[in-house]
Coordinates of C-alpha atoms and ligand atoms in Angstrom, one line a residue:
M1 CA 80.6 132.4 89.0
E2 CA 81.3 130.6 92.4
K3 CA 78.2 128.7 93.7
Y4 CA 78.8 130.1 97.3
K5 CA 79.8 133.5 98.0
T6 CA 80.6 133.2 101.7
I7 CA 81.1 130.1 103.7
L8 CA 81.3 129.6 107.3
V9 CA 84.0 127.2 108.2
T10 CA 84.3 126.1 111.7
G11 CA 87.1 124.2 113.4
G12 CA 89.3 125.8 110.5
A13 CA 92.5 126.3 112.7
G14 CA 92.7 122.2 113.2
F15 CA 94.1 119.7 111.2
I16 CA 91.5 119.0 108.5
G17 CA 89.7 122.4 108.8
S18 CA 93.0 124.4 108.0
N19 CA 93.8 122.2 104.9
F20 CA 90.2 122.7 103.7
V21 CA 90.2 126.5 104.2
K22 CA 93.6 126.6 102.1
Y23 CA 92.0 124.0 99.6
M24 CA 88.9 126.2 99.2
L25 CA 90.8 129.4 98.9
S26 CA 92.9 127.9 96.1
Q27 CA 90.0 126.3 94.2
H28 CA 87.5 128.9 94.7
P29 CA 89.2 132.4 94.8
E30 CA 86.1 134.4 94.6
T31 CA 84.6 132.7 97.6
T32 CA 85.1 134.2 101.1
I33 CA 85.6 132.0 103.9
V34 CA 84.7 133.0 107.7
N35 CA 86.9 130.7 109.8
L36 CA 85.2 130.2 113.2
D37 CA 87.6 128.5 115.6
A38 CA 87.5 128.4 119.7
L39 CA 91.2 127.5 119.4
T40 CA 91.2 124.8 121.8
Y41 CA 94.5 122.7 122.5
A42 CA 93.8 121.3 118.7
G43 CA 93.6 124.7 117.2
N44 CA 96.4 126.4 116.1
L45 CA 96.9 129.9 114.2
E46 CA 100.3 128.5 112.8
N47 CA 98.4 126.2 110.5
L48 CA 97.2 129.3 108.7
T49 CA 100.1 131.6 108.6
D50 CA 100.5 131.1 104.7
I51 CA 97.0 132.7 104.2
E52 CA 96.9 135.3 106.9
D53 CA 97.3 138.0 104.2
N54 CA 94.6 136.6 102.2
P55 CA 91.6 139.0 102.1
N56 CA 89.2 136.2 101.3
H57 CA 90.1 134.5 104.6
I58 CA 88.6 136.2 107.9
F59 CA 89.3 134.4 111.0
V60 CA 87.0 134.6 114.1
K61 CA 87.9 133.1 117.6
G62 CA 84.8 131.8 119.2
D63 CA 82.8 128.6 120.1
I64 CA 80.2 126.9 117.8
C65 CA 78.0 126.5 121.2
D66 CA 77.9 130.5 121.7
Q67 CA 74.2 131.4 121.3
D68 CA 74.8 135.0 120.9
L69 CA 77.9 135.0 118.7
I70 CA 76.6 132.5 115.8
P71 CA 73.2 134.4 115.0
K72 CA 75.6 137.7 115.0
L73 CA 78.0 136.1 112.5
F74 CA 75.0 134.7 110.4
K75 CA 73.7 138.3 110.2
E76 CA 77.2 139.9 109.7
Y77 CA 78.4 137.7 106.9
D78 CA 75.0 136.2 105.2
F79 CA 76.5 132.9 104.9
D80 CA 75.3 130.7 102.0
A81 CA 77.0 127.6 103.3
V82 CA 78.2 126.0 106.6
V83 CA 80.9 123.4 106.7
N84 CA 81.0 122.2 110.3
F85 CA 84.7 120.6 111.2
A86 CA 84.8 122.0 114.7
A87 CA 84.8 119.1 117.4
E88 CA 86.4 117.4 119.9
S89 CA 88.2 114.6 117.8
H90 CA 90.3 112.3 119.6
V91 CA 89.1 109.0 121.0
D92 CA 91.5 108.6 123.9
R93 CA 90.5 112.2 125.3
S94 CA 86.8 111.1 125.1
I95 CA 87.5 108.0 127.1
E96 CA 88.9 110.3 129.8
N97 CA 86.4 113.1 129.6
P98 CA 83.2 112.5 127.7
G99 CA 81.4 115.6 128.8
I100 CA 83.0 118.1 126.5
F101 CA 82.2 115.6 123.6
V102 CA 78.7 116.1 124.2
S103 CA 78.7 119.7 124.5
T104 CA 81.0 120.7 121.6
N105 CA 80.2 117.9 119.0
V106 CA 76.3 117.5 120.0
E107 CA 75.1 120.9 121.3
G108 CA 77.5 122.8 118.9
T109 CA 76.0 121.2 116.0
Q110 CA 72.7 121.7 117.0
N111 CA 73.3 125.5 117.6
L112 CA 74.7 125.6 114.4
L113 CA 71.8 123.9 112.5
D114 CA 69.4 126.1 114.5
N115 CA 70.9 129.3 113.3
A116 CA 71.2 128.3 109.6
K117 CA 67.4 127.3 109.7
K118 CA 66.4 130.6 111.2
Q119 CA 68.6 132.8 109.0
W120 CA 68.0 131.1 105.7
T121 CA 64.2 130.5 106.2
T122 CA 61.9 132.7 103.5
G123 CA 58.7 131.3 104.4
K124 CA 56.5 128.0 104.4
D125 CA 55.4 125.6 101.8
E126 CA 51.7 124.5 101.6
E127 CA 52.4 121.5 104.0
G128 CA 53.9 123.9 106.6
F129 CA 57.4 123.0 106.2
P130 CA 60.0 126.1 106.1
T131 CA 61.5 127.1 102.9
Y132 CA 64.8 128.3 102.3
R133 CA 66.9 130.8 100.3
D134 CA 68.2 129.2 96.8
G135 CA 71.4 127.7 97.0
V136 CA 72.3 127.4 100.6
K137 CA 73.6 124.3 102.3
Y138 CA 74.8 122.9 105.6
L139 CA 77.5 120.4 105.5
Q140 CA 78.3 118.3 108.5
V141 CA 81.6 116.5 108.5
S142 CA 81.3 113.2 110.4
T143 CA 83.4 110.2 110.6
D144 CA 83.4 106.3 109.5
E145 CA 83.5 105.7 113.5
V146 CA 79.8 106.4 113.7
Y147 CA 79.3 102.8 112.2
G148 CA 81.0 101.0 114.9
A149 CA 83.8 98.2 114.0
L150 CA 84.0 95.6 111.5
G151 CA 85.1 92.2 111.7
K152 CA 87.7 90.7 109.1
T153 CA 85.5 91.1 106.1
G154 CA 82.9 93.7 105.0
M155 CA 82.8 97.6 104.3
F156 CA 80.9 100.7 105.7
T157 CA 78.3 101.9 103.3
E158 CA 76.0 104.8 103.7
T159 CA 73.0 102.3 104.9
T160 CA 75.2 100.4 107.4
P161 CA 73.5 101.0 111.0
L162 CA 75.0 103.3 113.3
A163 CA 76.8 101.6 116.1
P164 CA 79.1 104.0 117.7
N165 CA 81.4 102.6 120.4
S166 CA 83.4 105.2 121.9
P167 CA 82.0 108.4 123.7
Y168 CA 83.6 110.4 120.7
S169 CA 81.9 108.4 118.0
A170 CA 78.7 108.4 120.0
S171 CA 78.8 112.3 120.1
K172 CA 79.4 112.3 116.3
A173 CA 76.4 109.9 115.5
S174 CA 74.2 112.1 117.7
A175 CA 75.3 115.0 115.8
D176 CA 74.6 113.2 112.5
L177 CA 70.9 112.2 114.0
F178 CA 70.4 115.9 114.7
V179 CA 71.4 116.9 111.2
R180 CA 69.3 114.2 109.7
A181 CA 66.3 115.6 112.0
Y182 CA 66.5 119.1 110.8
H183 CA 66.5 117.8 107.3
N184 CA 63.4 115.5 107.9
T185 CA 61.4 117.8 110.2
F186 CA 62.5 121.1 108.9
H187 CA 63.4 120.4 105.2
L188 CA 67.1 122.1 106.0
P189 CA 69.2 121.6 102.9
V190 CA 72.0 119.2 104.4
N191 CA 74.7 116.7 103.6
I192 CA 76.9 114.5 105.8
T193 CA 80.0 113.3 104.9
R194 CA 81.6 110.1 106.5
C195 CA 85.3 109.9 106.1
S196 CA 87.9 107.2 107.2
N197 CA 91.0 108.2 109.0
N198 CA 93.2 111.3 107.6
Y199 CA 96.7 111.7 107.5
G200 CA 98.7 114.7 106.1
P201 CA 100.3 117.9 107.1
Y202 CA 99.2 119.8 110.5
Q203 CA 97.6 116.9 112.2
F204 CA 98.1 117.2 116.0
P205 CA 100.7 114.6 117.5
E206 CA 98.3 112.9 119.7
K207 CA 97.0 110.8 116.6
L208 CA 98.9 107.9 115.5
I209 CA 100.9 109.1 112.5
P210 CA 102.5 112.3 113.5
L211 CA 102.8 111.0 117.2
M212 CA 105.0 108.2 115.9
I213 CA 107.1 110.2 113.6
S214 CA 107.8 112.6 116.8
N215 CA 108.6 109.6 119.0
V216 CA 110.9 108.0 116.6
L217 CA 112.8 111.1 115.9
E218 CA 113.2 111.7 119.9
L219 CA 113.9 107.9 120.4
R220 CA 110.9 107.7 122.6
D221 CA 108.7 104.6 123.1
L222 CA 106.5 103.6 120.3
P223 CA 103.1 102.9 122.2
I224 CA 101.2 100.3 120.4
Y225 CA 97.9 99.6 121.7
G226 CA 97.1 96.1 122.3
D227 CA 98.4 93.8 119.6
G228 CA 98.8 96.6 117.0
M229 CA 96.8 94.5 114.4
Q230 CA 93.7 97.0 114.4
I231 CA 93.1 98.1 110.9
R232 CA 92.4 101.6 109.6
D233 CA 91.5 103.1 106.1
W234 CA 93.6 105.8 105.5
L235 CA 93.0 108.9 103.0
H236 CA 95.1 111.9 102.5
V237 CA 93.7 115.0 104.1
K238 CA 93.6 116.9 100.6
D239 CA 91.5 114.1 99.2
H240 CA 89.2 114.4 102.0
C241 CA 89.1 118.1 101.3
S242 CA 88.4 117.5 97.6
G243 CA 85.6 115.0 98.7
I244 CA 83.9 117.6 101.0
D245 CA 84.1 120.3 98.2
T246 CA 82.6 117.7 95.8
V247 CA 79.7 117.1 98.1
L248 CA 79.1 120.8 98.8
Q249 CA 79.0 121.7 95.1
T250 CA 77.1 118.7 93.6
G251 CA 75.8 116.4 96.7
K252 CA 72.1 115.7 96.6
M253 CA 70.1 117.6 99.4
G254 CA 69.6 115.4 102.6
E255 CA 72.2 112.7 101.5
V256 CA 75.0 111.1 103.4
Y257 CA 78.4 110.3 101.6
N258 CA 81.1 108.1 102.5
I259 CA 84.7 109.4 101.7
G260 CA 87.4 107.0 101.8
G261 CA 90.5 105.5 99.4
N262 CA 90.6 102.1 99.9
N263 CA 93.8 102.0 102.0
E264 CA 93.3 99.6 104.8
K265 CA 96.5 99.1 107.2
A266 CA 97.2 97.6 110.4
N267 CA 98.6 100.1 112.8
I268 CA 101.8 98.0 113.2
E269 CA 102.5 98.3 109.4
I270 CA 102.0 102.1 109.8
I271 CA 104.8 102.2 112.6
N272 CA 107.1 99.9 110.8
L273 CA 106.9 102.2 107.7
I274 CA 107.4 105.4 109.8
M275 CA 110.5 103.8 111.4
E276 CA 112.0 102.9 108.0
N277 CA 111.2 106.0 106.1
V278 CA 112.5 108.1 109.3
K279 CA 115.7 105.9 109.1
K280 CA 116.2 106.6 105.4
H281 CA 115.7 110.4 105.7
L282 CA 118.6 110.4 108.6
S283 CA 120.9 108.3 106.6
E284 CA 120.7 110.4 103.6
G285 CA 121.4 113.3 106.0
H286 CA 118.1 115.1 105.0
V287 CA 117.1 116.2 108.6
E288 CA 118.3 119.2 110.0
G289 CA 118.6 119.9 113.6
V290 CA 118.2 116.2 114.7
N291 CA 120.9 114.5 116.7
T292 CA 119.5 111.1 116.4
Q293 CA 121.3 108.6 114.3
P294 CA 119.7 106.0 112.0
D295 CA 121.0 102.8 113.7
Q296 CA 119.4 103.9 117.0
I297 CA 116.1 103.5 115.4
T298 CA 115.6 99.6 116.3
D299 CA 112.7 97.6 117.2
D300 CA 113.3 98.1 120.8
L301 CA 111.5 101.1 120.5
K302 CA 108.0 99.3 120.0
I303 CA 106.1 98.7 123.1
H304 CA 102.9 97.0 123.2
V305 CA 100.9 99.0 125.9
E306 CA 97.5 98.4 127.4
D307 CA 94.7 98.5 124.7
R308 CA 92.2 101.5 124.3
L309 CA 89.0 100.5 126.0
G310 CA 86.2 99.6 123.6
H311 CA 89.0 99.7 120.7
D312 CA 87.4 99.3 117.4
R313 CA 89.1 96.4 115.4
R314 CA 88.8 97.4 111.9
Y315 CA 87.3 100.3 109.7
A316 CA 86.7 100.2 106.1
I317 CA 85.0 102.5 103.7
D318 CA 83.0 101.5 100.8
N319 CA 83.1 104.8 98.4
T320 CA 81.0 103.5 95.7
K321 CA 78.4 106.3 96.2
I322 CA 80.8 109.2 96.0
T323 CA 82.6 107.8 93.2
S324 CA 79.9 106.7 90.9
Q325 CA 77.2 109.6 91.8
L326 CA 79.5 112.6 92.1
G327 CA 82.6 111.4 90.2
W328 CA 85.0 112.1 93.0
E329 CA 88.1 110.1 93.2
P330 CA 91.2 110.4 95.4
S331 CA 94.4 111.8 93.9
Y332 CA 97.1 110.2 96.2
T333 CA 98.3 106.6 96.3
F334 CA 98.9 105.7 100.0
E335 CA 102.5 105.4 99.0
N336 CA 103.0 108.8 97.7
G337 CA 100.9 110.4 100.4
I338 CA 102.7 108.8 103.2
A339 CA 105.9 109.6 101.9
E340 CA 105.0 113.3 101.4
T341 CA 103.6 113.6 104.6
I342 CA 106.7 112.3 106.7
D343 CA 108.8 114.8 104.4
W344 CA 106.6 117.4 105.6
Y345 CA 107.1 116.7 109.4
L346 CA 110.6 116.2 109.1
N347 CA 111.0 119.6 107.3
N348 CA 108.6 121.3 109.8
L349 CA 110.2 120.3 113.3
D350 CA 109.6 123.8 114.4
W351 CA 105.9 123.3 114.0
M352 CA 105.9 120.1 115.7
E353 CA 108.1 121.5 118.7
N354 CA 105.5 124.6 119.1
V355 CA 102.5 122.3 119.1
K356 CA 104.2 119.9 121.7
S357 CA 105.1 122.5 124.0
G358 CA 103.1 123.6 127.1
G359 CA 100.0 121.5 127.6
Y360 CA 100.8 118.8 125.3
Q361 CA 103.7 117.4 127.5
E362 CA 101.3 117.2 130.5
Y363 CA 98.6 115.3 128.4
Y364 CA 101.2 112.9 127.2
D365 CA 102.8 112.3 130.5
K366 CA 99.1 111.6 132.0
M367 CA 98.0 109.7 129.0
Y368 CA 101.0 107.3 128.5
S369 CA 102.3 107.0 132.3
K370 CA 99.3 104.8 132.9
K371 CA 99.7 102.5 129.8
Ligands
LIG401 P1 91.3 118.5 115.3 O1 91.1 118.2 116.5 O2 92.6 118.6 114.7 O3 90.4 120.1 115.0 C1 89.3 120.3 115.6 C2 89.2 121.9 115.7 O4 88.1 122.4 116.1 C3 90.3 122.7 116.2 O5 90.8 123.9 115.6 C4 89.7 123.3 117.7 O6 90.0 124.4 118.1 C5 88.2 123.6 117.0 N1 87.2 123.4 118.2 C6 87.0 122.4 119.1 N2 85.8 122.7 119.9 C7 85.3 124.1 119.3 C8 84.1 124.7 119.5 N3 83.5 124.4 120.5 N4 84.0 125.8 118.8 C9 84.7 126.1 117.6 N5 86.0 125.4 117.5 C10 86.1 124.3 118.2 O7 90.1 117.8 114.4 P2 90.2 117.1 112.9 O8 91.1 115.9 113.0 O9 90.8 118.4 112.1 O10 88.9 116.7 112.6 C11 87.9 117.8 112.1 C12 86.6 117.2 111.9 O11 86.8 116.2 111.1 C13 85.8 116.6 113.1 O12 84.8 116.9 113.2 C14 86.1 115.2 113.1 O13 85.1 114.3 113.8 C15 85.9 115.0 111.8 N6 86.8 113.7 111.1 C16 88.1 113.7 111.4 C17 89.0 112.5 110.7 C18 90.4 112.4 111.3 O14 90.9 111.3 110.6 N7 90.9 113.2 111.8 C19 88.3 111.6 110.0 C20 86.8 111.8 109.8 C21 86.2 112.8 110.3
LIG402 O1 88.1 107.0 111.5 C1 88.3 108.2 111.6 C2 88.5 108.8 112.8 O2 90.1 108.5 112.9 C3 88.4 110.3 113.1 O3 86.8 110.6 113.2 C4 89.1 110.6 114.5 O4 88.7 111.9 114.9 C5 90.5 110.2 114.3 O5 91.1 110.6 115.5 C6 90.8 109.0 114.0 O6 90.5 108.0 115.1 P1 91.5 106.8 115.5 O7 91.1 106.3 116.7 O8 91.2 105.6 114.5 O9 92.8 107.5 115.4 P2 94.1 107.5 116.3 O10 95.3 108.1 115.5 O11 93.7 107.9 117.7 O12 94.4 106.0 116.4 C7 94.8 105.2 115.1 C8 95.1 103.8 115.5 O13 96.2 103.7 116.3 C9 93.9 103.2 116.5 O14 93.7 101.8 116.2 C10 94.7 103.3 117.9 C11 96.2 103.3 117.5 N1 97.2 104.0 118.6 C12 97.0 105.2 118.5 C13 97.7 105.9 119.2 C14 97.7 107.5 119.4 C15 98.2 103.3 118.7 O15 98.4 102.2 118.9 N2 99.1 104.0 119.6 C16 98.9 105.3 120.0 O16 99.4 105.9 120.7

C-alpha cells in the first residue's frame, strides 16, 4: 500500500513540478495527485498532455495565496501530504520586480502551512502543542541559493548559515524560515529540500540551458553574463524528483536535506557544450524544420553582456546527508543527462515555439535589450 493516498502538488504545471507529477504517477500508481497551479507565464498545460487522461491526476487552476480556495481543497480531497513547488523562480525577474516574489513565495507558503496545520490537527499534547493525524507531511521545495554564494572552495551543507543575495533567494529563505517556525512552534510534520540547478525537459527558456539551445538554433546572440566563469552545480530534473520522493517517504520530520549530484560547471562550459552538441546534431541531419547550418554556429554568437546584479559566483551542494542517511543517489551522469536533454529540445521544437510566443518575446526584448 502506498504511504500517501492523496498529495497536493503545487506548481505542477511548471518545469520541475510537471516532471515530479509524472514521476509520482509512474512510481506510485495508487496515489492521487491534485495539481494546483496558477498557470503564470511559467505554467504550461502542454507539459502535462501525456497524463491528461490519467484518472489519478486532478488539475486545479488556482493560486496558493488564495485563502478561500486552499481550505476548500483540503476539505474536498483530504490530502495527506503537500509538496510545494509553486513559486516565482527566476532570479533576473526578481531583480526587476521583487514584490511578486514576496507574495507568491512567502505569503503563499505561509497560507499552505496554515491550512495544513488546521486541517491535520487532531488535538493537543500535554505541553499544549497541536497533535496531527498519523502519516501527514508538508514538504517545501527550496533551493541551494538560500545559502548565498561560495568562493573557490567549500560546499553548502544543511548547517551552512542562510545568506541569500537576490530577492528570489531572499523570498525562498523566508519561506524556509516559516516552514521551520511551523515545525518548531506547532510541531507541524515538515521537511525542506534544497536542490542545486536543475536541467531537463520542459524548462522555460528564460533559464540558461534552454535559452542557449533556442538561441543557438536561431543564430541569436548567446548572452554571457559577466565573464561567464560563474559556477553552478547541475542535477537532472528526474534525479531531483527521485530525491524529493525519497525525502517525502523516508525523511526524518523537521529535517532539511540538500539534493545535488556533484556536477560543478562554469557557465561558459555549458554554453560551449550546447554549441558543439547542436552543431553535431545538425551535421548528422537529425533536426527537422531548422534551416540553420552547422558552420553558421561559431564563437561570434557568444556575447559578453552586463553582469546580473549581485550575481552569485559559485554554488556547490554537499549531498552527504541524503545519500548516507536516506540512501538516495542520482541516476544520471551529467554527460548522459545533458545529451538526452539537448535531444529532447531538438525533438520538441513545437513545444519551444509555443512557450516562446506571446509574452515571452516581450520579456526577452525587454531584458536583453538593456544588456
Ligand atoms: P517554474 O517557474 O518552471 O514553475 C513554477 C510553477 O509555479 C509554474 O507552473 C507557475 O504557474 C506556478 N505558480 C507560480 N505562482 C503560483 C501561485 N501563486 N500559485 C500557484 N502556482 C503558481 O519553476 P521550477 O524551476 O519548476 O521551480 C519549481 C520550484 O523548485 C520552485 O519553488 C523553485 O524555487 C525550486 N527550485 C528550482 C530549481 C531550478 O533549478 N529550477 C532548483 C532548486 C529549487
Ligand atoms: O541553484 C538553484 C537555482 O537555479 C533555482 O533556485 C532557480 O529557480 C533557478 O532559476 C536557478 O537559478 P540560476 O540563477 O542559477 O539559473 P539561471 O538559468 O537563471 O542562470 C544560470 C547561470 O547562467 C547564472 O550564473 C546566470 C547565467 N546566465 C543566465 C542567463 C539566463 C547567463 O550567463 N546568461 C543568461 O542569459
